[in-house]
Amino acid sequence: MRRRFRLRACAAALGISLTLSACGANSGGGDASGEETGGGQADAPLGKVGVILPETASSARWEGFDKPMLEEALRAKGFDPDVQNAQGDVQKFSTLADGMIAQGVRVLIIASINSEIGGAVAAKAKAAGIPTIDYDRLNLGGSSEYYVSFDNVRVGELQGEGLAEALDGESGAQVIEIEGAPTDHNATLFHEGQRNVLQPLYDSGELELVRSQPIDDWNNQEGGQVFEQILTSNGGEVDGVVAANDGLASAVITVLKKYGLNGRVPVTGQDATAEGLRAILRGDQYMTVFKPVKEEAEATAELAAALVNGDKAAADAVATDVLEDPKGKREIASVLLEPYLITRDEVKRVVDEGYVSADEICTRDLADACSELGIE
């Protein structure tokens, strides 16, 4: 049976539109990306597959994790992958898609900058008889028949659970929320998940929400500036911070250090970046969310192979979830993978699974912490 998920139009809670981009890891690298194995069209019985990634400005995830992992997974299935990055440029995204469609790629995998461009590209591909997969970011109102991502509402719930755990027993604790981009539908879902956990605590008075503020383009510098403005306007008082990803968490921590509050105020995050994990080991950040991108890449490659082979049953056996697109008023067969809460005691897991190396996080000042946790 398929699990059913409804994308709630909760953009009003963030004051945002239902336009999709996404956040992801702000640090890449690690053994899990695998080595490029070479190969080309001659070694690819399923032919060429096109992949368009969105940018690197707010997140190094796409080049550090997704690109090598997608290349490895697609090659393993018999494809010749052509993975390109639009670098946040909508026109470049369209141009890359036009080139791939003209080359006759067998499948087009889209991690779009926003729903408008993603939907337009999917429509062009469909007209050319090329199936598309929405990767990580759903194109609301689009035409792709399959979607692969993580359960983004659950990501937000883990952030809310982490903060509630850290603030347990602090009645009336004051919370500031620094959210993702107002044009990022994933940010809407993160916020929805956070509020599933935190809203009852706000309503009961156990926690007090000072302010919730989305940050344009996931811009870390702007996030730090906005957080400092909220903090100073609240008399320098804060007991906990919801930061939507590790990049924003780092910006918040920089401000907390300025006021001598780092290590005393729990901060959430997302992406399990090297920077975020180091902050957790130092005690400046309470938690992050780990999303195993390798699983996402492998599921996408499975779907692509099934589509090229015309095997809808095999594709549906991979995409066992169903997600409803409120804008397109349609159901999309989906793969929604499980994210994981990472606090200090779970940092080793991210290293053991190869997403970051011990060398990246076990800096000289953290050698004792790594030794204590068995990180080598």
mmCIF file of C-alpha atoms in Angstrom:
data_model
loop_
_atom_site.group_PDB
_atom_site.id
_atom_site.type_symbol
_atom_site.label_atom_id
_atom_site.label_comp_id
_atom_site.label_asym_id
_atom_site.label_seq_id
_atom_site.Cartn_x
_atom_site.Cartn_y
_atom_site.Cartn_z
ATOM 1 C CA MET A 1 0.000 0.000 0.000
ATOM 2 C CA ARG A 2 1.147 3.522 -0.699
ATOM 3 C CA ARG A 3 1.368 6.057 2.048
ATOM 4 C CA ARG A 4 -0.450 9.267 1.179
ATOM 5 C CA PHE A 5 0.919 12.698 1.945
ATOM 6 C CA ARG A 6 -0.849 15.984 1.390
ATOM 7 C CA LEU A 7 1.165 19.130 0.694
ATOM 8 C CA ARG A 8 -0.618 21.603 2.892
ATOM 9 C CA ALA A 9 -0.870 25.111 1.581
ATOM 10 C CA CYS A 10 0.658 26.527 4.744
ATOM 11 C CA ALA A 11 2.575 29.209 2.928
ATOM 12 C CA ALA A 12 0.513 31.782 4.746
ATOM 13 C CA ALA A 13 2.192 30.771 7.982
ATOM 14 C CA LEU A 14 5.502 31.866 6.538
ATOM 15 C CA GLY A 15 4.034 34.557 4.326
ATOM 16 C CA ILE A 16 5.354 32.710 1.315
ATOM 17 C CA SER A 17 4.165 31.558 -2.061
ATOM 18 C CA LEU A 18 3.883 27.959 -3.129
ATOM 19 C CA THR A 19 6.964 28.254 -5.316
ATOM 20 C CA LEU A 20 9.559 25.599 -4.949
ATOM 21 C CA SER A 21 13.245 25.646 -4.621
ATOM 22 C CA ALA A 22 14.973 23.798 -1.830
ATOM 23 C CA CYS A 23 17.590 23.795 0.755
ATOM 24 C CA GLY A 24 20.153 21.138 1.205
ATOM 25 C CA ALA A 25 23.527 20.541 2.601
ATOM 26 C CA ASN A 26 25.843 23.495 2.860
ATOM 27 C CA SER A 27 28.913 21.306 2.842
ATOM 28 C CA GLY A 28 29.791 18.483 0.543
ATOM 29 C CA GLY A 29 32.360 15.814 0.243
ATOM 30 C CA GLY A 30 33.002 12.582 2.037
ATOM 31 C CA ASP A 31 33.618 9.012 1.023
ATOM 32 C CA ALA A 32 29.953 8.267 0.384
ATOM 33 C CA SER A 33 30.059 10.124 -2.885
ATOM 34 C CA GLY A 34 32.013 7.281 -4.387
ATOM 35 C CA GLU A 35 34.583 7.507 -7.122
ATOM 36 C CA GLU A 36 33.658 8.277 -10.667
ATOM 37 C CA THR A 37 33.980 5.051 -12.536
ATOM 38 C CA GLY A 38 34.320 6.485 -15.990
ATOM 39 C CA GLY A 39 32.210 4.984 -18.696
ATOM 40 C CA GLY A 40 30.388 6.710 -21.457
ATOM 41 C CA GLN A 41 27.822 6.064 -24.118
ATOM 42 C CA ALA A 42 29.593 2.889 -25.262
ATOM 43 C CA ASP A 43 29.322 1.481 -21.730
ATOM 44 C CA ALA A 44 25.774 2.704 -21.194
ATOM 45 C CA PRO A 45 23.165 0.335 -22.640
ATOM 46 C CA LEU A 46 20.334 2.533 -21.348
ATOM 47 C CA GLY A 47 21.774 5.632 -23.041
ATOM 48 C CA LYS A 48 22.184 9.177 -21.794
ATOM 49 C CA VAL A 49 20.229 10.627 -18.875
ATOM 50 C CA GLY A 50 20.155 14.342 -18.128
ATOM 51 C CA VAL A 51 20.295 15.832 -14.640
ATOM 52 C CA ILE A 52 19.942 19.551 -13.907
ATOM 53 C CA LEU A 53 20.892 20.744 -10.425
ATOM 54 C CA PRO A 54 19.852 24.186 -9.182
ATOM 55 C CA GLU A 55 22.770 26.111 -7.664
ATOM 56 C CA THR A 56 25.711 26.160 -5.275
ATOM 57 C CA ALA A 57 25.468 29.662 -3.750
ATOM 58 C CA SER A 58 23.427 28.701 -0.695
ATOM 59 C CA SER A 59 24.416 25.071 -0.637
ATOM 60 C CA ALA A 60 27.453 23.045 -1.625
ATOM 61 C CA ARG A 61 25.298 19.947 -1.268
ATOM 62 C CA TRP A 62 24.489 19.740 -4.950
ATOM 63 C CA GLU A 63 28.080 19.452 -6.146
ATOM 64 C CA GLY A 64 29.499 17.762 -3.044
ATOM 65 C CA PHE A 65 26.879 15.064 -2.539
ATOM 66 C CA ASP A 66 24.171 14.906 -5.195
ATOM 67 C CA LYS A 67 26.297 15.175 -8.332
ATOM 68 C CA PRO A 68 28.784 12.373 -7.560
ATOM 69 C CA MET A 69 26.152 10.166 -5.968
ATOM 70 C CA LEU A 70 23.755 10.546 -8.889
ATOM 71 C CA GLU A 71 26.560 9.877 -11.368
ATOM 72 C CA GLU A 72 27.559 6.729 -9.501
ATOM 73 C CA ALA A 73 23.994 5.432 -9.107
ATOM 74 C CA LEU A 74 23.028 6.159 -12.718
ATOM 75 C CA ARG A 75 26.169 4.537 -14.118
ATOM 76 C CA ALA A 76 25.499 1.475 -11.982
ATOM 77 C CA LYS A 77 22.115 1.167 -13.699
ATOM 78 C CA GLY A 78 23.649 1.399 -17.176
ATOM 79 C CA PHE A 79 23.204 5.098 -17.949
ATOM 80 C CA ASP A 80 25.613 7.697 -19.282
ATOM 81 C CA PRO A 81 24.797 10.606 -16.920
ATOM 82 C CA ASP A 82 25.124 14.243 -17.964
ATOM 83 C CA VAL A 83 24.891 16.212 -14.694
ATOM 84 C CA GLN A 84 24.879 20.015 -14.987
ATOM 85 C CA ASN A 85 24.308 22.850 -12.504
ATOM 86 C CA ALA A 86 22.311 25.962 -13.413
ATOM 87 C CA GLN A 87 24.027 28.049 -10.685
ATOM 88 C CA GLY A 88 20.760 29.731 -9.725
ATOM 89 C CA ASP A 89 20.216 31.138 -13.226
ATOM 90 C CA VAL A 90 16.731 30.430 -14.569
ATOM 91 C CA GLN A 91 17.795 31.131 -18.158
ATOM 92 C CA LYS A 92 20.748 28.770 -17.826
ATOM 93 C CA PHE A 93 18.449 26.117 -16.374
ATOM 94 C CA SER A 94 16.202 26.423 -19.439
ATOM 95 C CA THR A 95 19.163 26.389 -21.834
ATOM 96 C CA LEU A 96 20.634 23.278 -20.234
ATOM 97 C CA ALA A 97 17.272 21.548 -20.500
ATOM 98 C CA ASP A 98 16.869 22.537 -24.154
ATOM 99 C CA GLY A 99 20.297 21.069 -24.927
ATOM 100 C CA MET A 100 19.554 17.802 -23.158
ATOM 101 C CA ILE A 101 16.176 17.474 -24.848
ATOM 102 C CA ALA A 102 17.786 18.164 -28.232
ATOM 103 C CA GLN A 103 20.361 15.421 -27.515
ATOM 104 C CA GLY A 104 17.527 12.999 -26.889
ATOM 105 C CA VAL A 105 18.254 12.032 -23.280
ATOM 106 C CA ARG A 106 16.225 9.028 -22.245
ATOM 107 C CA VAL A 107 15.130 10.591 -18.937
ATOM 108 C CA LEU A 108 15.429 14.140 -17.549
ATOM 109 C CA ILE A 109 15.934 14.527 -13.782
ATOM 110 C CA ILE A 110 15.060 18.002 -12.502
ATOM 111 C CA ALA A 111 16.097 19.664 -9.243
ATOM 112 C CA SER A 112 14.614 22.988 -10.189
ATOM 113 C CA ILE A 113 15.286 26.555 -9.094
ATOM 114 C CA ASN A 114 11.550 27.138 -8.747
ATOM 115 C CA SER A 115 8.294 25.486 -9.770
ATOM 116 C CA GLU A 116 7.738 27.770 -12.749
ATOM 117 C CA ILE A 117 10.966 26.894 -14.533
ATOM 118 C CA GLY A 118 10.790 23.264 -13.427
ATOM 119 C CA GLY A 119 7.248 22.917 -14.715
ATOM 120 C CA ALA A 120 8.120 24.576 -18.029
ATOM 121 C CA VAL A 121 11.100 22.249 -18.547
ATOM 122 C CA ALA A 122 9.014 19.175 -17.676
ATOM 123 C CA ALA A 123 6.380 20.260 -20.193
ATOM 124 C CA LYS A 124 9.021 20.631 -22.939
ATOM 125 C CA ALA A 125 10.414 17.217 -22.175
ATOM 126 C CA LYS A 126 6.962 15.652 -22.159
ATOM 127 C CA ALA A 127 6.239 17.155 -25.572
ATOM 128 C CA ALA A 128 9.450 15.500 -26.819
ATOM 129 C CA GLY A 129 8.435 12.146 -25.339
ATOM 130 C CA ILE A 130 11.040 12.275 -22.552
ATOM 131 C CA PRO A 131 9.917 11.253 -19.039
ATOM 132 C CA THR A 132 10.912 13.514 -16.152
ATOM 133 C CA ILE A 133 11.554 12.956 -12.455
ATOM 134 C CA ASP A 134 11.280 15.792 -9.921
ATOM 135 C CA TYR A 135 14.359 15.388 -7.740
ATOM 136 C CA ASP A 136 14.359 16.707 -4.159
ATOM 137 C CA ARG A 137 12.012 19.587 -5.093
ATOM 138 C CA LEU A 138 8.471 19.065 -6.264
ATOM 139 C CA ASN A 139 7.374 21.323 -9.121
ATOM 140 C CA LEU A 140 3.929 22.409 -7.975
ATOM 141 C CA GLY A 141 1.506 22.323 -10.883
ATOM 142 C CA GLY A 142 4.060 20.437 -12.988
ATOM 143 C CA SER A 143 3.751 17.287 -15.062
ATOM 144 C CA SER A 144 6.427 14.879 -13.792
ATOM 145 C CA GLU A 145 4.884 11.550 -12.873
ATOM 146 C CA TYR A 146 7.438 10.748 -10.175
ATOM 147 C CA TYR A 147 9.047 12.630 -7.292
ATOM 148 C CA VAL A 148 12.005 11.627 -5.100
ATOM 149 C CA SER A 149 12.880 13.487 -1.901
ATOM 150 C CA PHE A 150 12.816 13.258 1.871
ATOM 151 C CA ASP A 151 9.777 13.638 4.092
ATOM 152 C CA ASN A 152 10.245 17.379 4.523
ATOM 153 C CA VAL A 153 7.455 17.806 7.059
ATOM 154 C CA ARG A 154 9.240 15.200 9.141
ATOM 155 C CA VAL A 155 12.474 17.210 8.808
ATOM 156 C CA GLY A 156 10.713 20.139 10.463
ATOM 157 C CA GLU A 157 9.216 17.915 13.137
ATOM 158 C CA LEU A 158 12.684 16.666 14.035
ATOM 159 C CA GLN A 159 13.847 20.268 14.385
ATOM 160 C CA GLY A 160 10.891 21.034 16.644
ATOM 161 C CA GLU A 161 11.476 17.889 18.689
ATOM 162 C CA GLY A 162 15.151 18.729 19.073
ATOM 163 C CA LEU A 163 14.447 22.225 20.337
ATOM 164 C CA ALA A 164 11.679 21.057 22.670
ATOM 165 C CA GLU A 165 14.043 18.432 24.095
ATOM 166 C CA ALA A 166 16.791 21.003 24.625
ATOM 167 C CA LEU A 167 14.418 23.435 26.354
ATOM 168 C CA ASP A 168 12.659 20.827 28.486
ATOM 169 C CA GLY A 169 11.784 22.308 31.847
ATOM 170 C CA GLU A 170 12.346 25.946 30.847
ATOM 171 C CA SER A 171 8.805 27.239 31.216
ATOM 172 C CA GLY A 172 8.178 30.370 29.172
ATOM 173 C CA ALA A 173 11.432 29.961 27.218
ATOM 174 C CA GLN A 174 11.659 32.524 24.420
ATOM 175 C CA VAL A 175 12.162 31.176 20.902
ATOM 176 C CA ILE A 176 13.208 32.911 17.667
ATOM 177 C CA GLU A 177 12.575 31.123 14.360
ATOM 178 C CA ILE A 178 14.904 31.834 11.399
ATOM 179 C CA GLU A 179 13.288 30.096 8.454
ATOM 180 C CA GLY A 180 14.234 29.321 4.848
ATOM 181 C CA ALA A 181 13.540 31.209 1.644
ATOM 182 C CA PRO A 182 10.010 32.538 1.126
ATOM 183 C CA THR A 183 10.096 31.158 -2.434
ATOM 184 C CA ASP A 184 11.107 27.678 -1.263
ATOM 185 C CA HIS A 185 8.232 25.263 -0.785
ATOM 186 C CA ASN A 186 10.478 22.896 1.127
ATOM 187 C CA ALA A 187 10.890 25.728 3.645
ATOM 188 C CA THR A 188 7.104 25.795 3.952
ATOM 189 C CA LEU A 189 7.088 22.102 4.752
ATOM 190 C CA PHE A 190 9.928 22.439 7.270
ATOM 191 C CA HIS A 191 7.966 25.205 8.991
ATOM 192 C CA GLU A 192 4.816 23.094 8.984
ATOM 193 C CA GLY A 193 6.658 20.255 10.670
ATOM 194 C CA GLN A 194 8.222 22.575 13.254
ATOM 195 C CA ARG A 195 4.818 23.972 14.156
ATOM 196 C CA ASN A 196 3.309 20.475 14.452
ATOM 197 C CA VAL A 197 5.578 20.119 17.469
ATOM 198 C CA LEU A 198 6.052 23.667 18.750
ATOM 199 C CA GLN A 199 2.622 25.281 18.253
ATOM 200 C CA PRO A 200 1.010 23.377 21.151
ATOM 201 C CA LEU A 201 3.905 24.530 23.353
ATOM 202 C CA TYR A 202 3.443 28.124 22.207
ATOM 203 C CA ASP A 203 -0.312 27.863 22.822
ATOM 204 C CA SER A 204 0.166 26.474 26.331
ATOM 205 C CA GLY A 205 2.722 29.112 27.275
ATOM 206 C CA GLU A 206 5.418 26.530 27.884
ATOM 207 C CA LEU A 207 7.365 28.284 25.123
ATOM 208 C CA GLU A 208 7.033 31.865 23.890
ATOM 209 C CA LEU A 209 7.522 32.683 20.211
ATOM 210 C CA VAL A 210 9.351 35.997 19.895
ATOM 211 C CA ARG A 211 9.266 36.126 16.091
ATOM 212 C CA SER A 212 9.379 33.864 13.042
ATOM 213 C CA GLN A 213 11.193 35.259 10.005
ATOM 214 C CA PRO A 214 11.850 33.701 6.560
ATOM 215 C CA ILE A 215 15.169 34.600 4.919
ATOM 216 C CA ASP A 216 15.367 35.401 1.208
ATOM 217 C CA ASP A 217 17.435 32.946 -0.836
ATOM 218 C CA TRP A 218 18.574 31.153 2.321
ATOM 219 C CA ASN A 219 21.139 33.947 2.563
ATOM 220 C CA ASN A 220 23.261 33.232 5.634
ATOM 221 C CA GLN A 221 24.543 36.791 6.004
ATOM 222 C CA GLU A 222 21.014 38.175 5.894
ATOM 223 C CA GLY A 223 19.901 35.488 8.330
ATOM 224 C CA GLY A 224 22.503 36.598 10.861
ATOM 225 C CA GLN A 225 21.577 40.254 10.460
ATOM 226 C CA VAL A 226 17.859 39.553 10.856
ATOM 227 C CA PHE A 227 18.470 37.381 13.896
ATOM 228 C CA GLU A 228 20.564 40.097 15.561
ATOM 229 C CA GLN A 229 17.842 42.683 14.899
ATOM 230 C CA ILE A 230 15.211 40.443 16.481
ATOM 231 C CA LEU A 231 17.503 39.620 19.398
ATOM 232 C CA THR A 232 18.346 43.252 20.204
ATOM 233 C CA SER A 233 14.720 44.341 19.827
ATOM 234 C CA ASN A 234 13.882 41.675 22.413
ATOM 235 C CA GLY A 235 16.350 43.145 24.869
ATOM 236 C CA GLY A 236 19.053 40.600 24.088
ATOM 237 C CA GLU A 237 16.872 37.788 25.438
ATOM 238 C CA VAL A 238 16.531 34.389 23.720
ATOM 239 C CA ASP A 239 16.392 30.851 25.084
ATOM 240 C CA GLY A 240 16.260 28.808 21.876
ATOM 241 C CA VAL A 241 16.551 29.281 18.108
ATOM 242 C CA VAL A 242 14.946 27.335 15.293
ATOM 243 C CA ALA A 243 17.394 27.697 12.400
ATOM 244 C CA ALA A 244 16.146 25.969 9.262
ATOM 245 C CA ASN A 245 19.545 24.653 8.143
ATOM 246 C CA ASP A 246 23.166 24.512 9.251
ATOM 247 C CA GLY A 247 24.149 27.583 7.240
ATOM 248 C CA LEU A 248 21.581 29.756 9.001
ATOM 249 C CA ALA A 249 22.498 28.090 12.299
ATOM 250 C CA SER A 250 26.130 29.148 11.780
ATOM 251 C CA ALA A 251 25.039 32.736 11.158
ATOM 252 C CA VAL A 252 22.931 32.667 14.330
ATOM 253 C CA ILE A 253 25.806 31.195 16.354
ATOM 254 C CA THR A 254 28.121 33.976 15.156
ATOM 255 C CA VAL A 255 25.687 36.508 16.628
ATOM 256 C CA LEU A 256 25.276 34.521 19.831
ATOM 257 C CA LYS A 257 29.069 34.513 20.264
ATOM 258 C CA LYS A 258 29.074 38.298 19.929
ATOM 259 C CA TYR A 259 26.695 38.527 22.895
ATOM 260 C CA GLY A 260 28.315 35.745 24.917
ATOM 261 C CA LEU A 261 25.307 33.464 24.477
ATOM 262 C CA ASN A 262 26.763 30.640 22.394
ATOM 263 C CA GLY A 263 26.646 27.288 24.120
ATOM 264 C CA ARG A 264 23.878 28.554 26.393
ATOM 265 C CA VAL A 265 21.166 28.863 23.733
ATOM 266 C CA PRO A 266 20.241 25.674 21.821
ATOM 267 C CA VAL A 267 20.132 26.103 18.037
ATOM 268 C CA THR A 268 18.660 23.665 15.504
ATOM 269 C CA GLY A 269 19.956 22.959 12.000
ATOM 270 C CA GLN A 270 19.669 20.697 8.987
ATOM 271 C CA ASP A 271 21.946 18.914 6.482
ATOM 272 C CA ALA A 272 24.566 17.400 8.813
ATOM 273 C CA THR A 273 27.301 19.536 7.271
ATOM 274 C CA ALA A 274 30.863 19.409 8.548
ATOM 275 C CA GLU A 275 30.448 22.936 9.936
ATOM 276 C CA GLY A 276 27.210 22.010 11.658
ATOM 277 C CA LEU A 277 28.663 18.834 13.148
ATOM 278 C CA ARG A 278 31.671 20.746 14.492
ATOM 279 C CA ALA A 279 29.285 23.265 16.076
ATOM 280 C CA ILE A 280 27.401 20.399 17.709
ATOM 281 C CA LEU A 281 30.628 18.925 19.101
ATOM 282 C CA ARG A 282 31.578 22.359 20.474
ATOM 283 C CA GLY A 283 28.167 22.702 22.108
ATOM 284 C CA ASP A 284 27.179 25.771 20.072
ATOM 285 C CA GLN A 285 24.498 23.919 18.065
ATOM 286 C CA TYR A 286 22.156 21.388 19.623
ATOM 287 C CA MET A 287 21.128 19.277 16.634
ATOM 288 C CA THR A 288 20.999 18.884 12.884
ATOM 289 C CA VAL A 289 18.991 16.714 10.485
ATOM 290 C CA PHE A 290 20.808 14.075 8.453
ATOM 291 C CA LYS A 291 19.363 13.230 5.024
ATOM 292 C CA PRO A 292 21.178 10.305 3.346
ATOM 293 C CA VAL A 293 21.474 11.674 -0.201
ATOM 294 C CA LYS A 294 22.911 8.376 -1.477
ATOM 295 C CA GLU A 295 19.515 6.742 -0.881
ATOM 296 C CA GLU A 296 17.843 9.568 -2.806
ATOM 297 C CA ALA A 297 20.224 9.146 -5.747
ATOM 298 C CA GLU A 298 19.815 5.374 -5.837
ATOM 299 C CA ALA A 299 16.012 5.565 -5.771
ATOM 300 C CA THR A 300 16.128 8.086 -8.614
ATOM 301 C CA ALA A 301 18.353 5.799 -10.676
ATOM 302 C CA GLU A 302 15.965 2.871 -10.057
ATOM 303 C CA LEU A 303 13.051 4.968 -11.269
ATOM 304 C CA ALA A 304 14.934 6.189 -14.332
ATOM 305 C CA ALA A 305 15.822 2.639 -15.375
ATOM 306 C CA ALA A 306 12.213 1.508 -14.989
ATOM 307 C CA LEU A 307 10.975 4.440 -17.079
ATOM 308 C CA VAL A 308 13.436 3.768 -19.901
ATOM 309 C CA ASN A 309 12.423 0.121 -19.914
ATOM 310 C CA GLY A 310 8.760 1.108 -20.038
ATOM 311 C CA ASP A 311 8.122 -0.821 -16.836
ATOM 312 C CA LYS A 312 5.535 1.174 -14.918
ATOM 313 C CA ALA A 313 5.046 -1.626 -12.406
ATOM 314 C CA ALA A 314 8.737 -1.522 -11.526
ATOM 315 C CA ALA A 315 8.611 2.268 -11.192
ATOM 316 C CA ASP A 316 5.565 2.090 -8.952
ATOM 317 C CA ALA A 317 7.300 -0.538 -6.825
ATOM 318 C CA VAL A 318 10.013 2.057 -6.107
ATOM 319 C CA ALA A 319 7.665 5.028 -5.633
ATOM 320 C CA THR A 320 5.409 3.540 -2.979
ATOM 321 C CA ASP A 321 4.263 6.878 -1.513
ATOM 322 C CA VAL A 322 1.652 9.178 -2.993
ATOM 323 C CA LEU A 323 1.842 12.926 -2.579
ATOM 324 C CA GLU A 324 -0.915 15.364 -3.516
ATOM 325 C CA ASP A 325 0.006 18.538 -5.383
ATOM 326 C CA PRO A 326 -2.525 21.184 -4.261
ATOM 327 C CA LYS A 327 -1.728 23.476 -7.178
ATOM 328 C CA GLY A 328 -1.929 20.817 -9.875
ATOM 329 C CA LYS A 329 -4.720 18.978 -8.040
ATOM 330 C CA ARG A 330 -3.113 15.658 -8.853
ATOM 331 C CA GLU A 331 -1.440 12.750 -7.119
ATOM 332 C CA ILE A 332 2.243 12.054 -7.738
ATOM 333 C CA ALA A 333 3.878 8.697 -7.136
ATOM 334 C CA SER A 334 6.716 9.539 -4.748
ATOM 335 C CA VAL A 335 9.698 8.293 -2.806
ATOM 336 C CA LEU A 336 9.795 10.132 0.534
ATOM 337 C CA LEU A 337 12.846 9.021 2.460
ATOM 338 C CA GLU A 338 13.374 9.147 6.197
ATOM 339 C CA PRO A 339 15.494 11.951 7.740
ATOM 340 C CA TYR A 340 17.329 11.483 11.040
ATOM 341 C CA LEU A 341 17.864 13.612 14.139
ATOM 342 C CA ILE A 342 21.555 14.077 14.939
ATOM 343 C CA THR A 343 22.649 15.340 18.338
ATOM 344 C CA ARG A 344 26.141 15.069 19.846
ATOM 345 C CA ASP A 345 25.896 11.344 20.513
ATOM 346 C CA GLU A 346 24.850 10.595 16.902
ATOM 347 C CA VAL A 347 27.554 12.596 15.094
ATOM 348 C CA LYS A 348 29.578 9.415 14.596
ATOM 349 C CA ARG A 349 26.835 7.981 12.394
ATOM 350 C CA VAL A 350 27.311 10.659 9.732
ATOM 351 C CA VAL A 351 31.055 9.959 9.687
ATOM 352 C CA ASP A 352 30.614 6.178 9.645
ATOM 353 C CA GLU A 353 28.267 6.442 6.654
ATOM 354 C CA GLY A 354 30.867 8.445 4.747
ATOM 355 C CA TYR A 355 29.099 11.791 4.347
ATOM 356 C CA VAL A 356 31.846 13.679 6.147
ATOM 357 C CA SER A 357 35.305 12.516 7.140
ATOM 358 C CA ALA A 358 36.737 12.466 10.645
ATOM 359 C CA ASP A 359 39.440 14.835 9.415
ATOM 360 C CA GLU A 360 36.785 17.416 8.508
ATOM 361 C CA ILE A 361 35.237 17.557 11.954
ATOM 362 C CA CYS A 362 37.957 16.402 14.357
ATOM 363 C CA THR A 363 39.940 19.611 14.378
ATOM 364 C CA ARG A 364 42.545 20.107 17.091
ATOM 365 C CA ASP A 365 40.103 21.729 19.518
ATOM 366 C CA LEU A 366 37.665 18.845 19.023
ATOM 367 C CA ALA A 367 40.133 15.947 19.261
ATOM 368 C CA ASP A 368 39.049 15.033 22.791
ATOM 369 C CA ALA A 369 35.346 15.164 21.872
ATOM 370 C CA CYS A 370 35.933 12.916 18.854
ATOM 371 C CA SER A 371 37.942 10.471 20.959
ATOM 372 C CA GLU A 372 35.180 10.372 23.565
ATOM 373 C CA LEU A 373 32.595 9.579 20.847
ATOM 374 C CA GLY A 374 34.770 7.025 19.073
ATOM 375 C CA ILE A 375 35.151 9.101 15.902
ATOM 376 C CA GLU A 376 38.394 8.156 14.186
#
